[in-house]
Coordinates of C-alpha atoms and ligand atoms in Angstrom, one line a residue:
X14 CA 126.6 113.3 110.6
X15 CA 123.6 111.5 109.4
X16 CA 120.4 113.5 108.0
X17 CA 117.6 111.8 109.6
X18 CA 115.0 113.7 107.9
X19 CA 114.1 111.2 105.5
X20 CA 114.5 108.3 107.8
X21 CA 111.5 109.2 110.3
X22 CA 107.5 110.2 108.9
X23 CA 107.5 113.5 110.9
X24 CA 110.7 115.0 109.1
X25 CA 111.8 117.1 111.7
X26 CA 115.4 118.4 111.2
X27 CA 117.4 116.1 113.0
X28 CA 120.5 114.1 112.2
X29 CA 122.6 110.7 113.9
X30 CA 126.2 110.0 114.0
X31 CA 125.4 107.4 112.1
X32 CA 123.3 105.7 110.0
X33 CA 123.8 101.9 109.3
X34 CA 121.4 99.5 107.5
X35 CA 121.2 96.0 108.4
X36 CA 119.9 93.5 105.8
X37 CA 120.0 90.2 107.5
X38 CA 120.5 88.6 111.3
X39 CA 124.1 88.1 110.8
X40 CA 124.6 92.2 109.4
X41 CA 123.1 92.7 112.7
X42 CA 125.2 90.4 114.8
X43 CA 128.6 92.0 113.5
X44 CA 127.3 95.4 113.4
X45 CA 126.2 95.1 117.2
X46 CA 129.7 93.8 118.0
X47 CA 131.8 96.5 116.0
X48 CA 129.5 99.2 118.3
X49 CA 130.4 97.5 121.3
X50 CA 128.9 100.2 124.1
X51 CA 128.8 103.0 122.2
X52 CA 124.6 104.3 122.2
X53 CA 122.2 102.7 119.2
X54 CA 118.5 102.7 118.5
X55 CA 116.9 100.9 116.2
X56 CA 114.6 101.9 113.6
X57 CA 112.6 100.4 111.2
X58 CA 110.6 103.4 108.8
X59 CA 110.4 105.7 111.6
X60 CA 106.6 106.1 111.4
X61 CA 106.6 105.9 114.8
X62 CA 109.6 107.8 115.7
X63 CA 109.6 111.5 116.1
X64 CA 113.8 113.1 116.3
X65 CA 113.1 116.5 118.4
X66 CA 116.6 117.0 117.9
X67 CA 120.3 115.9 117.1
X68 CA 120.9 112.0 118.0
X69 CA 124.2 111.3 119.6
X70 CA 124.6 107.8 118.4
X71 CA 124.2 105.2 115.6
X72 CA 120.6 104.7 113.7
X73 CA 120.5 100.8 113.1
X74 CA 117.3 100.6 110.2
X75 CA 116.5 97.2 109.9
X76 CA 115.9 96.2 106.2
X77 CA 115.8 92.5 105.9
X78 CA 113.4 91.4 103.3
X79 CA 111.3 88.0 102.7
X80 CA 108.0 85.9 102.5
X81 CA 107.5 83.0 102.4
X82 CA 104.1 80.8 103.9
X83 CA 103.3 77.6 104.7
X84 CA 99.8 75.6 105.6
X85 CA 98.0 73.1 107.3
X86 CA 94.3 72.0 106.7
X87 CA 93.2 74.7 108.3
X88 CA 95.3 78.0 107.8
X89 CA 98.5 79.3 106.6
X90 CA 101.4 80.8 108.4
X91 CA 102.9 83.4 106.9
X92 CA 106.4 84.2 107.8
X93 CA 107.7 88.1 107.0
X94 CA 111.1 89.3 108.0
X95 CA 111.1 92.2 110.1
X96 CA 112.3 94.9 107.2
X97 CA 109.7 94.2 105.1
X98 CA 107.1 96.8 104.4
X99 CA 103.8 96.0 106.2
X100 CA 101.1 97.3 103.8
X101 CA 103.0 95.1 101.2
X102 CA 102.7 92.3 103.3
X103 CA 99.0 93.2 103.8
X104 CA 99.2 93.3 99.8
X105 CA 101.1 90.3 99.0
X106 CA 98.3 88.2 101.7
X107 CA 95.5 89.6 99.6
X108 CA 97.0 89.0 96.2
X109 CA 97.5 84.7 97.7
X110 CA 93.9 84.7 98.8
X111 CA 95.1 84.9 102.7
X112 CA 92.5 86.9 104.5
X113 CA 92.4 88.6 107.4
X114 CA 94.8 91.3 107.5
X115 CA 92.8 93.8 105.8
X116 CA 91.4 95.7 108.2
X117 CA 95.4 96.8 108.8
X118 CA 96.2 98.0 105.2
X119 CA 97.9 101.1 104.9
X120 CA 99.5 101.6 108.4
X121 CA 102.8 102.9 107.4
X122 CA 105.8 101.0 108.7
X123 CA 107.5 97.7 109.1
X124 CA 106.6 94.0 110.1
X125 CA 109.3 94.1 113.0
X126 CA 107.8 97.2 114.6
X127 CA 104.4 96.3 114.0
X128 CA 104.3 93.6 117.1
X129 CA 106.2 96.6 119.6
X130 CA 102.7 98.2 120.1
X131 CA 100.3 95.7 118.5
X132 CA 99.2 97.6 115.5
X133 CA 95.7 98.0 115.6
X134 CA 92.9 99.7 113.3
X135 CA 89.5 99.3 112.2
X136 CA 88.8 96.9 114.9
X137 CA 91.3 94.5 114.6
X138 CA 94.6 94.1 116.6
X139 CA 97.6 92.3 115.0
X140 CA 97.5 90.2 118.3
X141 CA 94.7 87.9 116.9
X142 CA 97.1 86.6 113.7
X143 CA 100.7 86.3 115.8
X144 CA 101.6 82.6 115.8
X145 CA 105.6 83.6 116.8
X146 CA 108.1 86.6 117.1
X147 CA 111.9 85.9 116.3
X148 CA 113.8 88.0 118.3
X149 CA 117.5 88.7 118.7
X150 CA 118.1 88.5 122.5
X151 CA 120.8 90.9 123.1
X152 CA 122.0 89.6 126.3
X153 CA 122.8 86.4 125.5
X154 CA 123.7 86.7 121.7
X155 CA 120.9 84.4 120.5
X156 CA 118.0 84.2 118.3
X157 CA 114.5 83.3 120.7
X158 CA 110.9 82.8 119.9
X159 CA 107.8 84.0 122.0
X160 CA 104.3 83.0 121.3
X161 CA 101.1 85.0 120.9
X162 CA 100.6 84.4 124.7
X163 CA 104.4 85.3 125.8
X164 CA 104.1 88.5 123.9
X165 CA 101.7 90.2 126.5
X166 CA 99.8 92.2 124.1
X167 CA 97.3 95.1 124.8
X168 CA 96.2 97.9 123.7
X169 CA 99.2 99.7 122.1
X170 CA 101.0 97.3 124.5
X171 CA 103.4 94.6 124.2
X172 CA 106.8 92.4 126.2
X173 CA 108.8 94.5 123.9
X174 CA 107.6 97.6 125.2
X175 CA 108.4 96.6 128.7
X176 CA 110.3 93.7 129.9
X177 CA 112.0 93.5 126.8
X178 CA 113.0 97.1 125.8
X179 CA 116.5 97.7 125.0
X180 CA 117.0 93.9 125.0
X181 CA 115.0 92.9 121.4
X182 CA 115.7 93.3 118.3
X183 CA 112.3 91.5 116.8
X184 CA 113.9 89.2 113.3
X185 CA 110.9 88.0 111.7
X186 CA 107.2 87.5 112.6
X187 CA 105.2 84.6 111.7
X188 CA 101.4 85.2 111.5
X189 CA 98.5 82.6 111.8
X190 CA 96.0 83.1 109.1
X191 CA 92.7 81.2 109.0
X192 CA 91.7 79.4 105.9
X193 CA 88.0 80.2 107.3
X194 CA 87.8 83.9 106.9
X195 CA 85.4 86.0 108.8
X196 CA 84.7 89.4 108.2
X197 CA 85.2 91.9 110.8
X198 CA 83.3 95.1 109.8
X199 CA 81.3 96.5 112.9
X200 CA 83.9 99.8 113.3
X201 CA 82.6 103.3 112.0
X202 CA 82.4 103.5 108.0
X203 CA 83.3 99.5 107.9
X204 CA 79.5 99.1 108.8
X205 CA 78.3 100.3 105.6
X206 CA 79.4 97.0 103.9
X207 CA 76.8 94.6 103.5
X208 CA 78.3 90.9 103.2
X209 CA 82.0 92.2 102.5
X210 CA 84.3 90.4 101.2
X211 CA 88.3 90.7 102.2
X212 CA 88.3 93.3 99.2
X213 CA 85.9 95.4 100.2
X214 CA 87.6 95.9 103.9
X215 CA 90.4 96.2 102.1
X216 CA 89.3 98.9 100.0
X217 CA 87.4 100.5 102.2
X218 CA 89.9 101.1 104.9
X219 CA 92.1 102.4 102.3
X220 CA 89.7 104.7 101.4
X221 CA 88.8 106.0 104.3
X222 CA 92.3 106.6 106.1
X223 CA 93.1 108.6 102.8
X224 CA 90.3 110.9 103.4
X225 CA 91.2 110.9 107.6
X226 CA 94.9 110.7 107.6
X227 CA 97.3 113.4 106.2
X228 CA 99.8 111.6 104.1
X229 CA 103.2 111.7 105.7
X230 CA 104.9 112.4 102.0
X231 CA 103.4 115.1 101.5
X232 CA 103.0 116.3 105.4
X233 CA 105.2 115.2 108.2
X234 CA 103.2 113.1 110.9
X235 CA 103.3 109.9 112.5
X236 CA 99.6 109.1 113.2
X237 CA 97.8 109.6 116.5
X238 CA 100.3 111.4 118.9
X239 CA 98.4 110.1 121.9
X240 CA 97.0 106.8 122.7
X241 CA 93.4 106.7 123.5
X242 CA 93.1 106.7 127.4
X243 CA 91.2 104.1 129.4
X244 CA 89.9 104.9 132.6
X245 CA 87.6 103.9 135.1
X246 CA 83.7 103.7 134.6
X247 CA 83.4 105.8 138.1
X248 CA 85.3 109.0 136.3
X249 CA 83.4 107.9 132.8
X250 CA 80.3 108.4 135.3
X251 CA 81.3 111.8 136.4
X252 CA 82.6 113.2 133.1
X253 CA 79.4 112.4 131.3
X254 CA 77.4 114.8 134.0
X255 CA 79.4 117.5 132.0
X256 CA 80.0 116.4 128.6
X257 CA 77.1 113.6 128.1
X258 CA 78.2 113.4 124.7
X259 CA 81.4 112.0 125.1
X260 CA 81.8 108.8 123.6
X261 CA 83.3 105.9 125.0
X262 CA 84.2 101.9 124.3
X263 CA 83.9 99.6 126.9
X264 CA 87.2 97.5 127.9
X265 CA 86.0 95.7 130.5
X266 CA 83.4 95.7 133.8
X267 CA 85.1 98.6 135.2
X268 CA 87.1 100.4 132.6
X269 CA 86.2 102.3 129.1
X270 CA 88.3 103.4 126.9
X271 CA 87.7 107.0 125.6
X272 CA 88.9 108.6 122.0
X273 CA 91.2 110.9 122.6
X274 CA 90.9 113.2 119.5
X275 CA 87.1 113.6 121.2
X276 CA 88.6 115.6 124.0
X277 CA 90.9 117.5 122.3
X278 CA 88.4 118.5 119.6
X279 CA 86.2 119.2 122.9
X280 CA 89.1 121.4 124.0
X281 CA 89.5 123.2 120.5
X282 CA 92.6 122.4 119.7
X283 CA 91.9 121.4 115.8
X284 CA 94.2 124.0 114.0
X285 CA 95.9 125.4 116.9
X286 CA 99.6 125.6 115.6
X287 CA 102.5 126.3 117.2
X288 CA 105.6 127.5 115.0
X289 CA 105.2 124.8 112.3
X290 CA 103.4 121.9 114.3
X291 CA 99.4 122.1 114.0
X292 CA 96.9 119.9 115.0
X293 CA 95.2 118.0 112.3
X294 CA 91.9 119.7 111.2
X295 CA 90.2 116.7 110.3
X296 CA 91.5 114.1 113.0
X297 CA 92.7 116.5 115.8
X298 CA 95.0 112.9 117.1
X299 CA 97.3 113.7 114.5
X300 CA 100.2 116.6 115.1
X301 CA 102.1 117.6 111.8
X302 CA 105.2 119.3 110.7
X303 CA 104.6 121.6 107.5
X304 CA 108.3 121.2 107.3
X305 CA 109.8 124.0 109.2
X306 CA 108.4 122.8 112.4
X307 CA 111.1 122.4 115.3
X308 CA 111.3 119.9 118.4
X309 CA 110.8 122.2 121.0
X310 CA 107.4 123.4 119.1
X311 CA 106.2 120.0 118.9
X312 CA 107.2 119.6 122.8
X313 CA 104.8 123.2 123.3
X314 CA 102.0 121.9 121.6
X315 CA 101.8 118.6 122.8
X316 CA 102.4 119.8 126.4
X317 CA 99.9 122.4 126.3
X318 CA 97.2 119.5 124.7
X319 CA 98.1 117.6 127.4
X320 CA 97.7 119.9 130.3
X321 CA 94.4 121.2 129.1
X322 CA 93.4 117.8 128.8
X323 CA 94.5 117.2 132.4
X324 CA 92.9 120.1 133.8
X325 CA 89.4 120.2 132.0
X326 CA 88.7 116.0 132.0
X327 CA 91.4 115.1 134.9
X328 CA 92.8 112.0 132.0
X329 CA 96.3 112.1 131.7
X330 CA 97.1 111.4 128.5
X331 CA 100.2 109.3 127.4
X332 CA 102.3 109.8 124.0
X333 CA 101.8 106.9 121.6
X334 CA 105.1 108.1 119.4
X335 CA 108.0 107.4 120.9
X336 CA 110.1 110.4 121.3
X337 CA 113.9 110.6 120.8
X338 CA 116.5 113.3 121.9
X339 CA 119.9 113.8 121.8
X340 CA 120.2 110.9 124.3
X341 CA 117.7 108.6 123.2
X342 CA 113.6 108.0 124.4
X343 CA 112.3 110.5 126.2
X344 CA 108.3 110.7 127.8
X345 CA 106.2 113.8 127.1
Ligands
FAD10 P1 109.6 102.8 113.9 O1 109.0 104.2 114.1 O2 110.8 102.8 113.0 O3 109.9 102.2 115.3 C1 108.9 102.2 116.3 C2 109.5 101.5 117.5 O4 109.8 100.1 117.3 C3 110.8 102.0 118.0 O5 110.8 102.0 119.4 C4 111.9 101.1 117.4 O6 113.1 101.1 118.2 C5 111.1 99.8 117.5 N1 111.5 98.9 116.5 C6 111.4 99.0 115.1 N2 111.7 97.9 114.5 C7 112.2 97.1 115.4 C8 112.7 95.7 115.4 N3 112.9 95.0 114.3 N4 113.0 95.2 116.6 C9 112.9 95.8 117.8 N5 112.4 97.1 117.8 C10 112.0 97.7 116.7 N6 99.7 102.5 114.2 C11 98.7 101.7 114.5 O7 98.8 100.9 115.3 N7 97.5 101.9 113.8 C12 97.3 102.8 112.9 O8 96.2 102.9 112.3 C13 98.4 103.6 112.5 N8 98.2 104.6 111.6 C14 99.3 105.4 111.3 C15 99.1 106.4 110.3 C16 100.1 107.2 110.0 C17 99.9 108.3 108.9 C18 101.4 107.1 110.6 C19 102.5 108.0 110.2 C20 101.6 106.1 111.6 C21 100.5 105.3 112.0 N9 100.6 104.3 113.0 C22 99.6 103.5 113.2 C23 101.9 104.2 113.7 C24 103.0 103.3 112.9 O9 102.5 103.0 111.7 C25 103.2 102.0 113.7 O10 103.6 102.2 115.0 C26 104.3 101.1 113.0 O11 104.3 99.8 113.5 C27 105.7 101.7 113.1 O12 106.5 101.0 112.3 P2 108.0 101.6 111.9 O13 108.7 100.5 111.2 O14 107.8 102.9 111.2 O15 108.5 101.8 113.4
EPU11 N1 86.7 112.2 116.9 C1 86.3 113.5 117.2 N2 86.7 114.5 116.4 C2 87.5 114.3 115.3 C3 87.9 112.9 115.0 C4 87.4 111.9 115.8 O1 85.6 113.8 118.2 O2 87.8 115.2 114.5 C5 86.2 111.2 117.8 C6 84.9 110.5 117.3 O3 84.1 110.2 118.5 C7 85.4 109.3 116.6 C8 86.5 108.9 117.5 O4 87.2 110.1 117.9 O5 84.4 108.3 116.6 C9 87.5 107.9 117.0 O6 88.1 108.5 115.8 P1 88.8 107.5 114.7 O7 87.9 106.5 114.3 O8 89.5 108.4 113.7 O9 90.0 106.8 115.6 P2 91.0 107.3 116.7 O10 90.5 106.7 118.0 O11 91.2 108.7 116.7 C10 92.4 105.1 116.5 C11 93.8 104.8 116.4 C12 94.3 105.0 114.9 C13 93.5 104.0 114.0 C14 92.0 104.4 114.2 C15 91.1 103.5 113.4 C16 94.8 105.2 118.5 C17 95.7 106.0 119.3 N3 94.6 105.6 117.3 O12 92.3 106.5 116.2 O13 95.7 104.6 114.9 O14 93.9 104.2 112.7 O15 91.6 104.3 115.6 O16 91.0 102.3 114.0 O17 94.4 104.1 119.0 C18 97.9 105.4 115.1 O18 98.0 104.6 116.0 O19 98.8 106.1 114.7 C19 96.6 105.5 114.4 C20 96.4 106.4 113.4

């Protein structure tokens, strides 16, 4: 057995058959082949990952590493492989003079996940710099490319997510970086920058996720535990009859999207613990572990978040993290 506690961002005690690290696409080739049918997932830095328990099967962390970049007259691609770390990446762009991807520093994880649900933050979406995802296409043994436009992202939302899950294993990702930067600065504390340059976002953001975020090293989480819900502007209508506070974002004509950690500080969840999960006093998104926490207490509190949320605002709210049991993904 396999101790997965260090291998996944919300340190629950858990553990894998096995553990195997794969450095490069033909590591992962041979290793597929010597599991034959037996169960795998793969993981990158599990920032996203939550064990609730025991895994009956093979980790497969993906660790290959590399950067290189190349430009026309207009921008540069930058091509990362998918084990690399993406902050460093978000570094290593900075340190060339390749803007754009600052808005993005300091989410945890790695450059092959970070496509799966379209990383997003400070109101940017990774969408907006994918020029091509290399995948390994399990089904017929090959390597494939998708474009920005084949990779149907959305919010928290991707092809891998759907029509590709359990058949990708994502190889490298080149991104599109324009030579003529723009600032994007309009979301919450980015709006006190006057003329920013890449720098400033960059610092900023850093900044202000330290003072919002628990650090996962020093206190198991793995971000926001819910994604934000969107729903229609008819039940928007009705809710704010109740609660004309509540804020919202619009999507499109006839959707909004609404923050969840609104309606579960609403709800007065913000400390509630359960065993050794709490909810995050200062971004109430964010479940922890204090390190003794179990599964099945992280199952109660979510659950009962959920219900509440159900029952008081009638929005069902889905699980951004994706949870694993003994057998593999499982929904809330
Ligand atoms: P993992 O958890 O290891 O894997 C996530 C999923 O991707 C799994 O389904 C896994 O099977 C799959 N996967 C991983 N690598 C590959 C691959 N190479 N090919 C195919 N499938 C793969 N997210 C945001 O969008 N915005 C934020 O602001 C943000 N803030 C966060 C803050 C904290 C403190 C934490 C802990 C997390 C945060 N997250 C955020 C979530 C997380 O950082 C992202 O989801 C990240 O992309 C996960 O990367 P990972 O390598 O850790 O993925
Ligand atoms: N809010 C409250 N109470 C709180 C905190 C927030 O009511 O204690 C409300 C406020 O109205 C606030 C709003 O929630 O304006 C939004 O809060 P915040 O800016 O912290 O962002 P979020 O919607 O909670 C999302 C992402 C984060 C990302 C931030 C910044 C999702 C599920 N989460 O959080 O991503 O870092 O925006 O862009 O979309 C993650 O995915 O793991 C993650 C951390």
């Amino acid at each position: 057995m396999q101790t997965l506690v260090p291998f996944h961002t919300f340190s629950l005690n858990s553990s894998a058959n096995a553990l195997i690290e794969v450095v490069s696409s033909s590591e992962l080739v041979s290793t597929l082949a010597n599991l034959k049918s037996s169960p795998y997932i793969i993981l990158g830095e599990g920032s996203n990952t939550v064990f609730l328990e025991d895994y009956q099967g093979t980790v497969l962390k993906i660790s290959s590493k590399g950067i290189t970049f190349e430009q026309s007259e207009n921008d540069f691609y930058v091509t990362a492989q998918a084990g690399e770390n993406w902050h460093q990446l978000v570094l290593w762009c900075l340190q060339k003079q390749i803007y754009g991807l600052e808005n993005l520093a300091l989410i945890p994880g790695t450059v092959g996940a970070a496509p799966i649900q379209n990383i997003g933050a400070y109101g940017v979406e990774l969408e907006r710099f994918i020029h091509q995802v290399e995948y390994f296409d399990l089904p017929t043994g090959q390597l494939k490319n998708l474009s920005r436009q084949a990779c149907q992202f959305a919010y928290r939302e991707s092809i891998f997510k759907n029509q590709l899950l359990h058949s990708a294993v994502i190889t490298q990702v080149t991104l599109k970086l324009a030579k003529d930067w723009q600032s994007v600065a309009h979301y919450g504390e980015l709006k006190t920058l006057v003329q920013p340059t890449a720098k400033d976002i960059f610092d900023k953001v850093v900044e202000v996720r330290k003072n919002k975020l628990p650090d996962p090293q020093k206190l198991g989480n793995a971000g926001s535990f819910f994604k934000n819900p969107i729903i229609s502007t008819g039940l928007f209508a009705k809710l704010q009859q109740n609660w004309p506070a509540i804020p919202s974002y619009p999507v499109d004509t006839s959707q909004v999207k609404v923050p969840a950690a609104w309606l579960i500080d609403s709800l007065g969840f913000k400390g509630k613990k359960v065993g050794g999960i709490t909810c995050h006093h200062s971004q109430p998104l964010v479940l922890t572990n204090d390190g003794s926490g179990t599964g099945q207490e992280l199952l109660l509190l979510a659950r009962e978040i959920r219900t509440k949320v159900q029952q008081v605002f009638s929005i069902t709210l889905e699980n951004e993290v994706r949870l694993i049991d003994k057998n593999g993904a499982i929904l809330l």
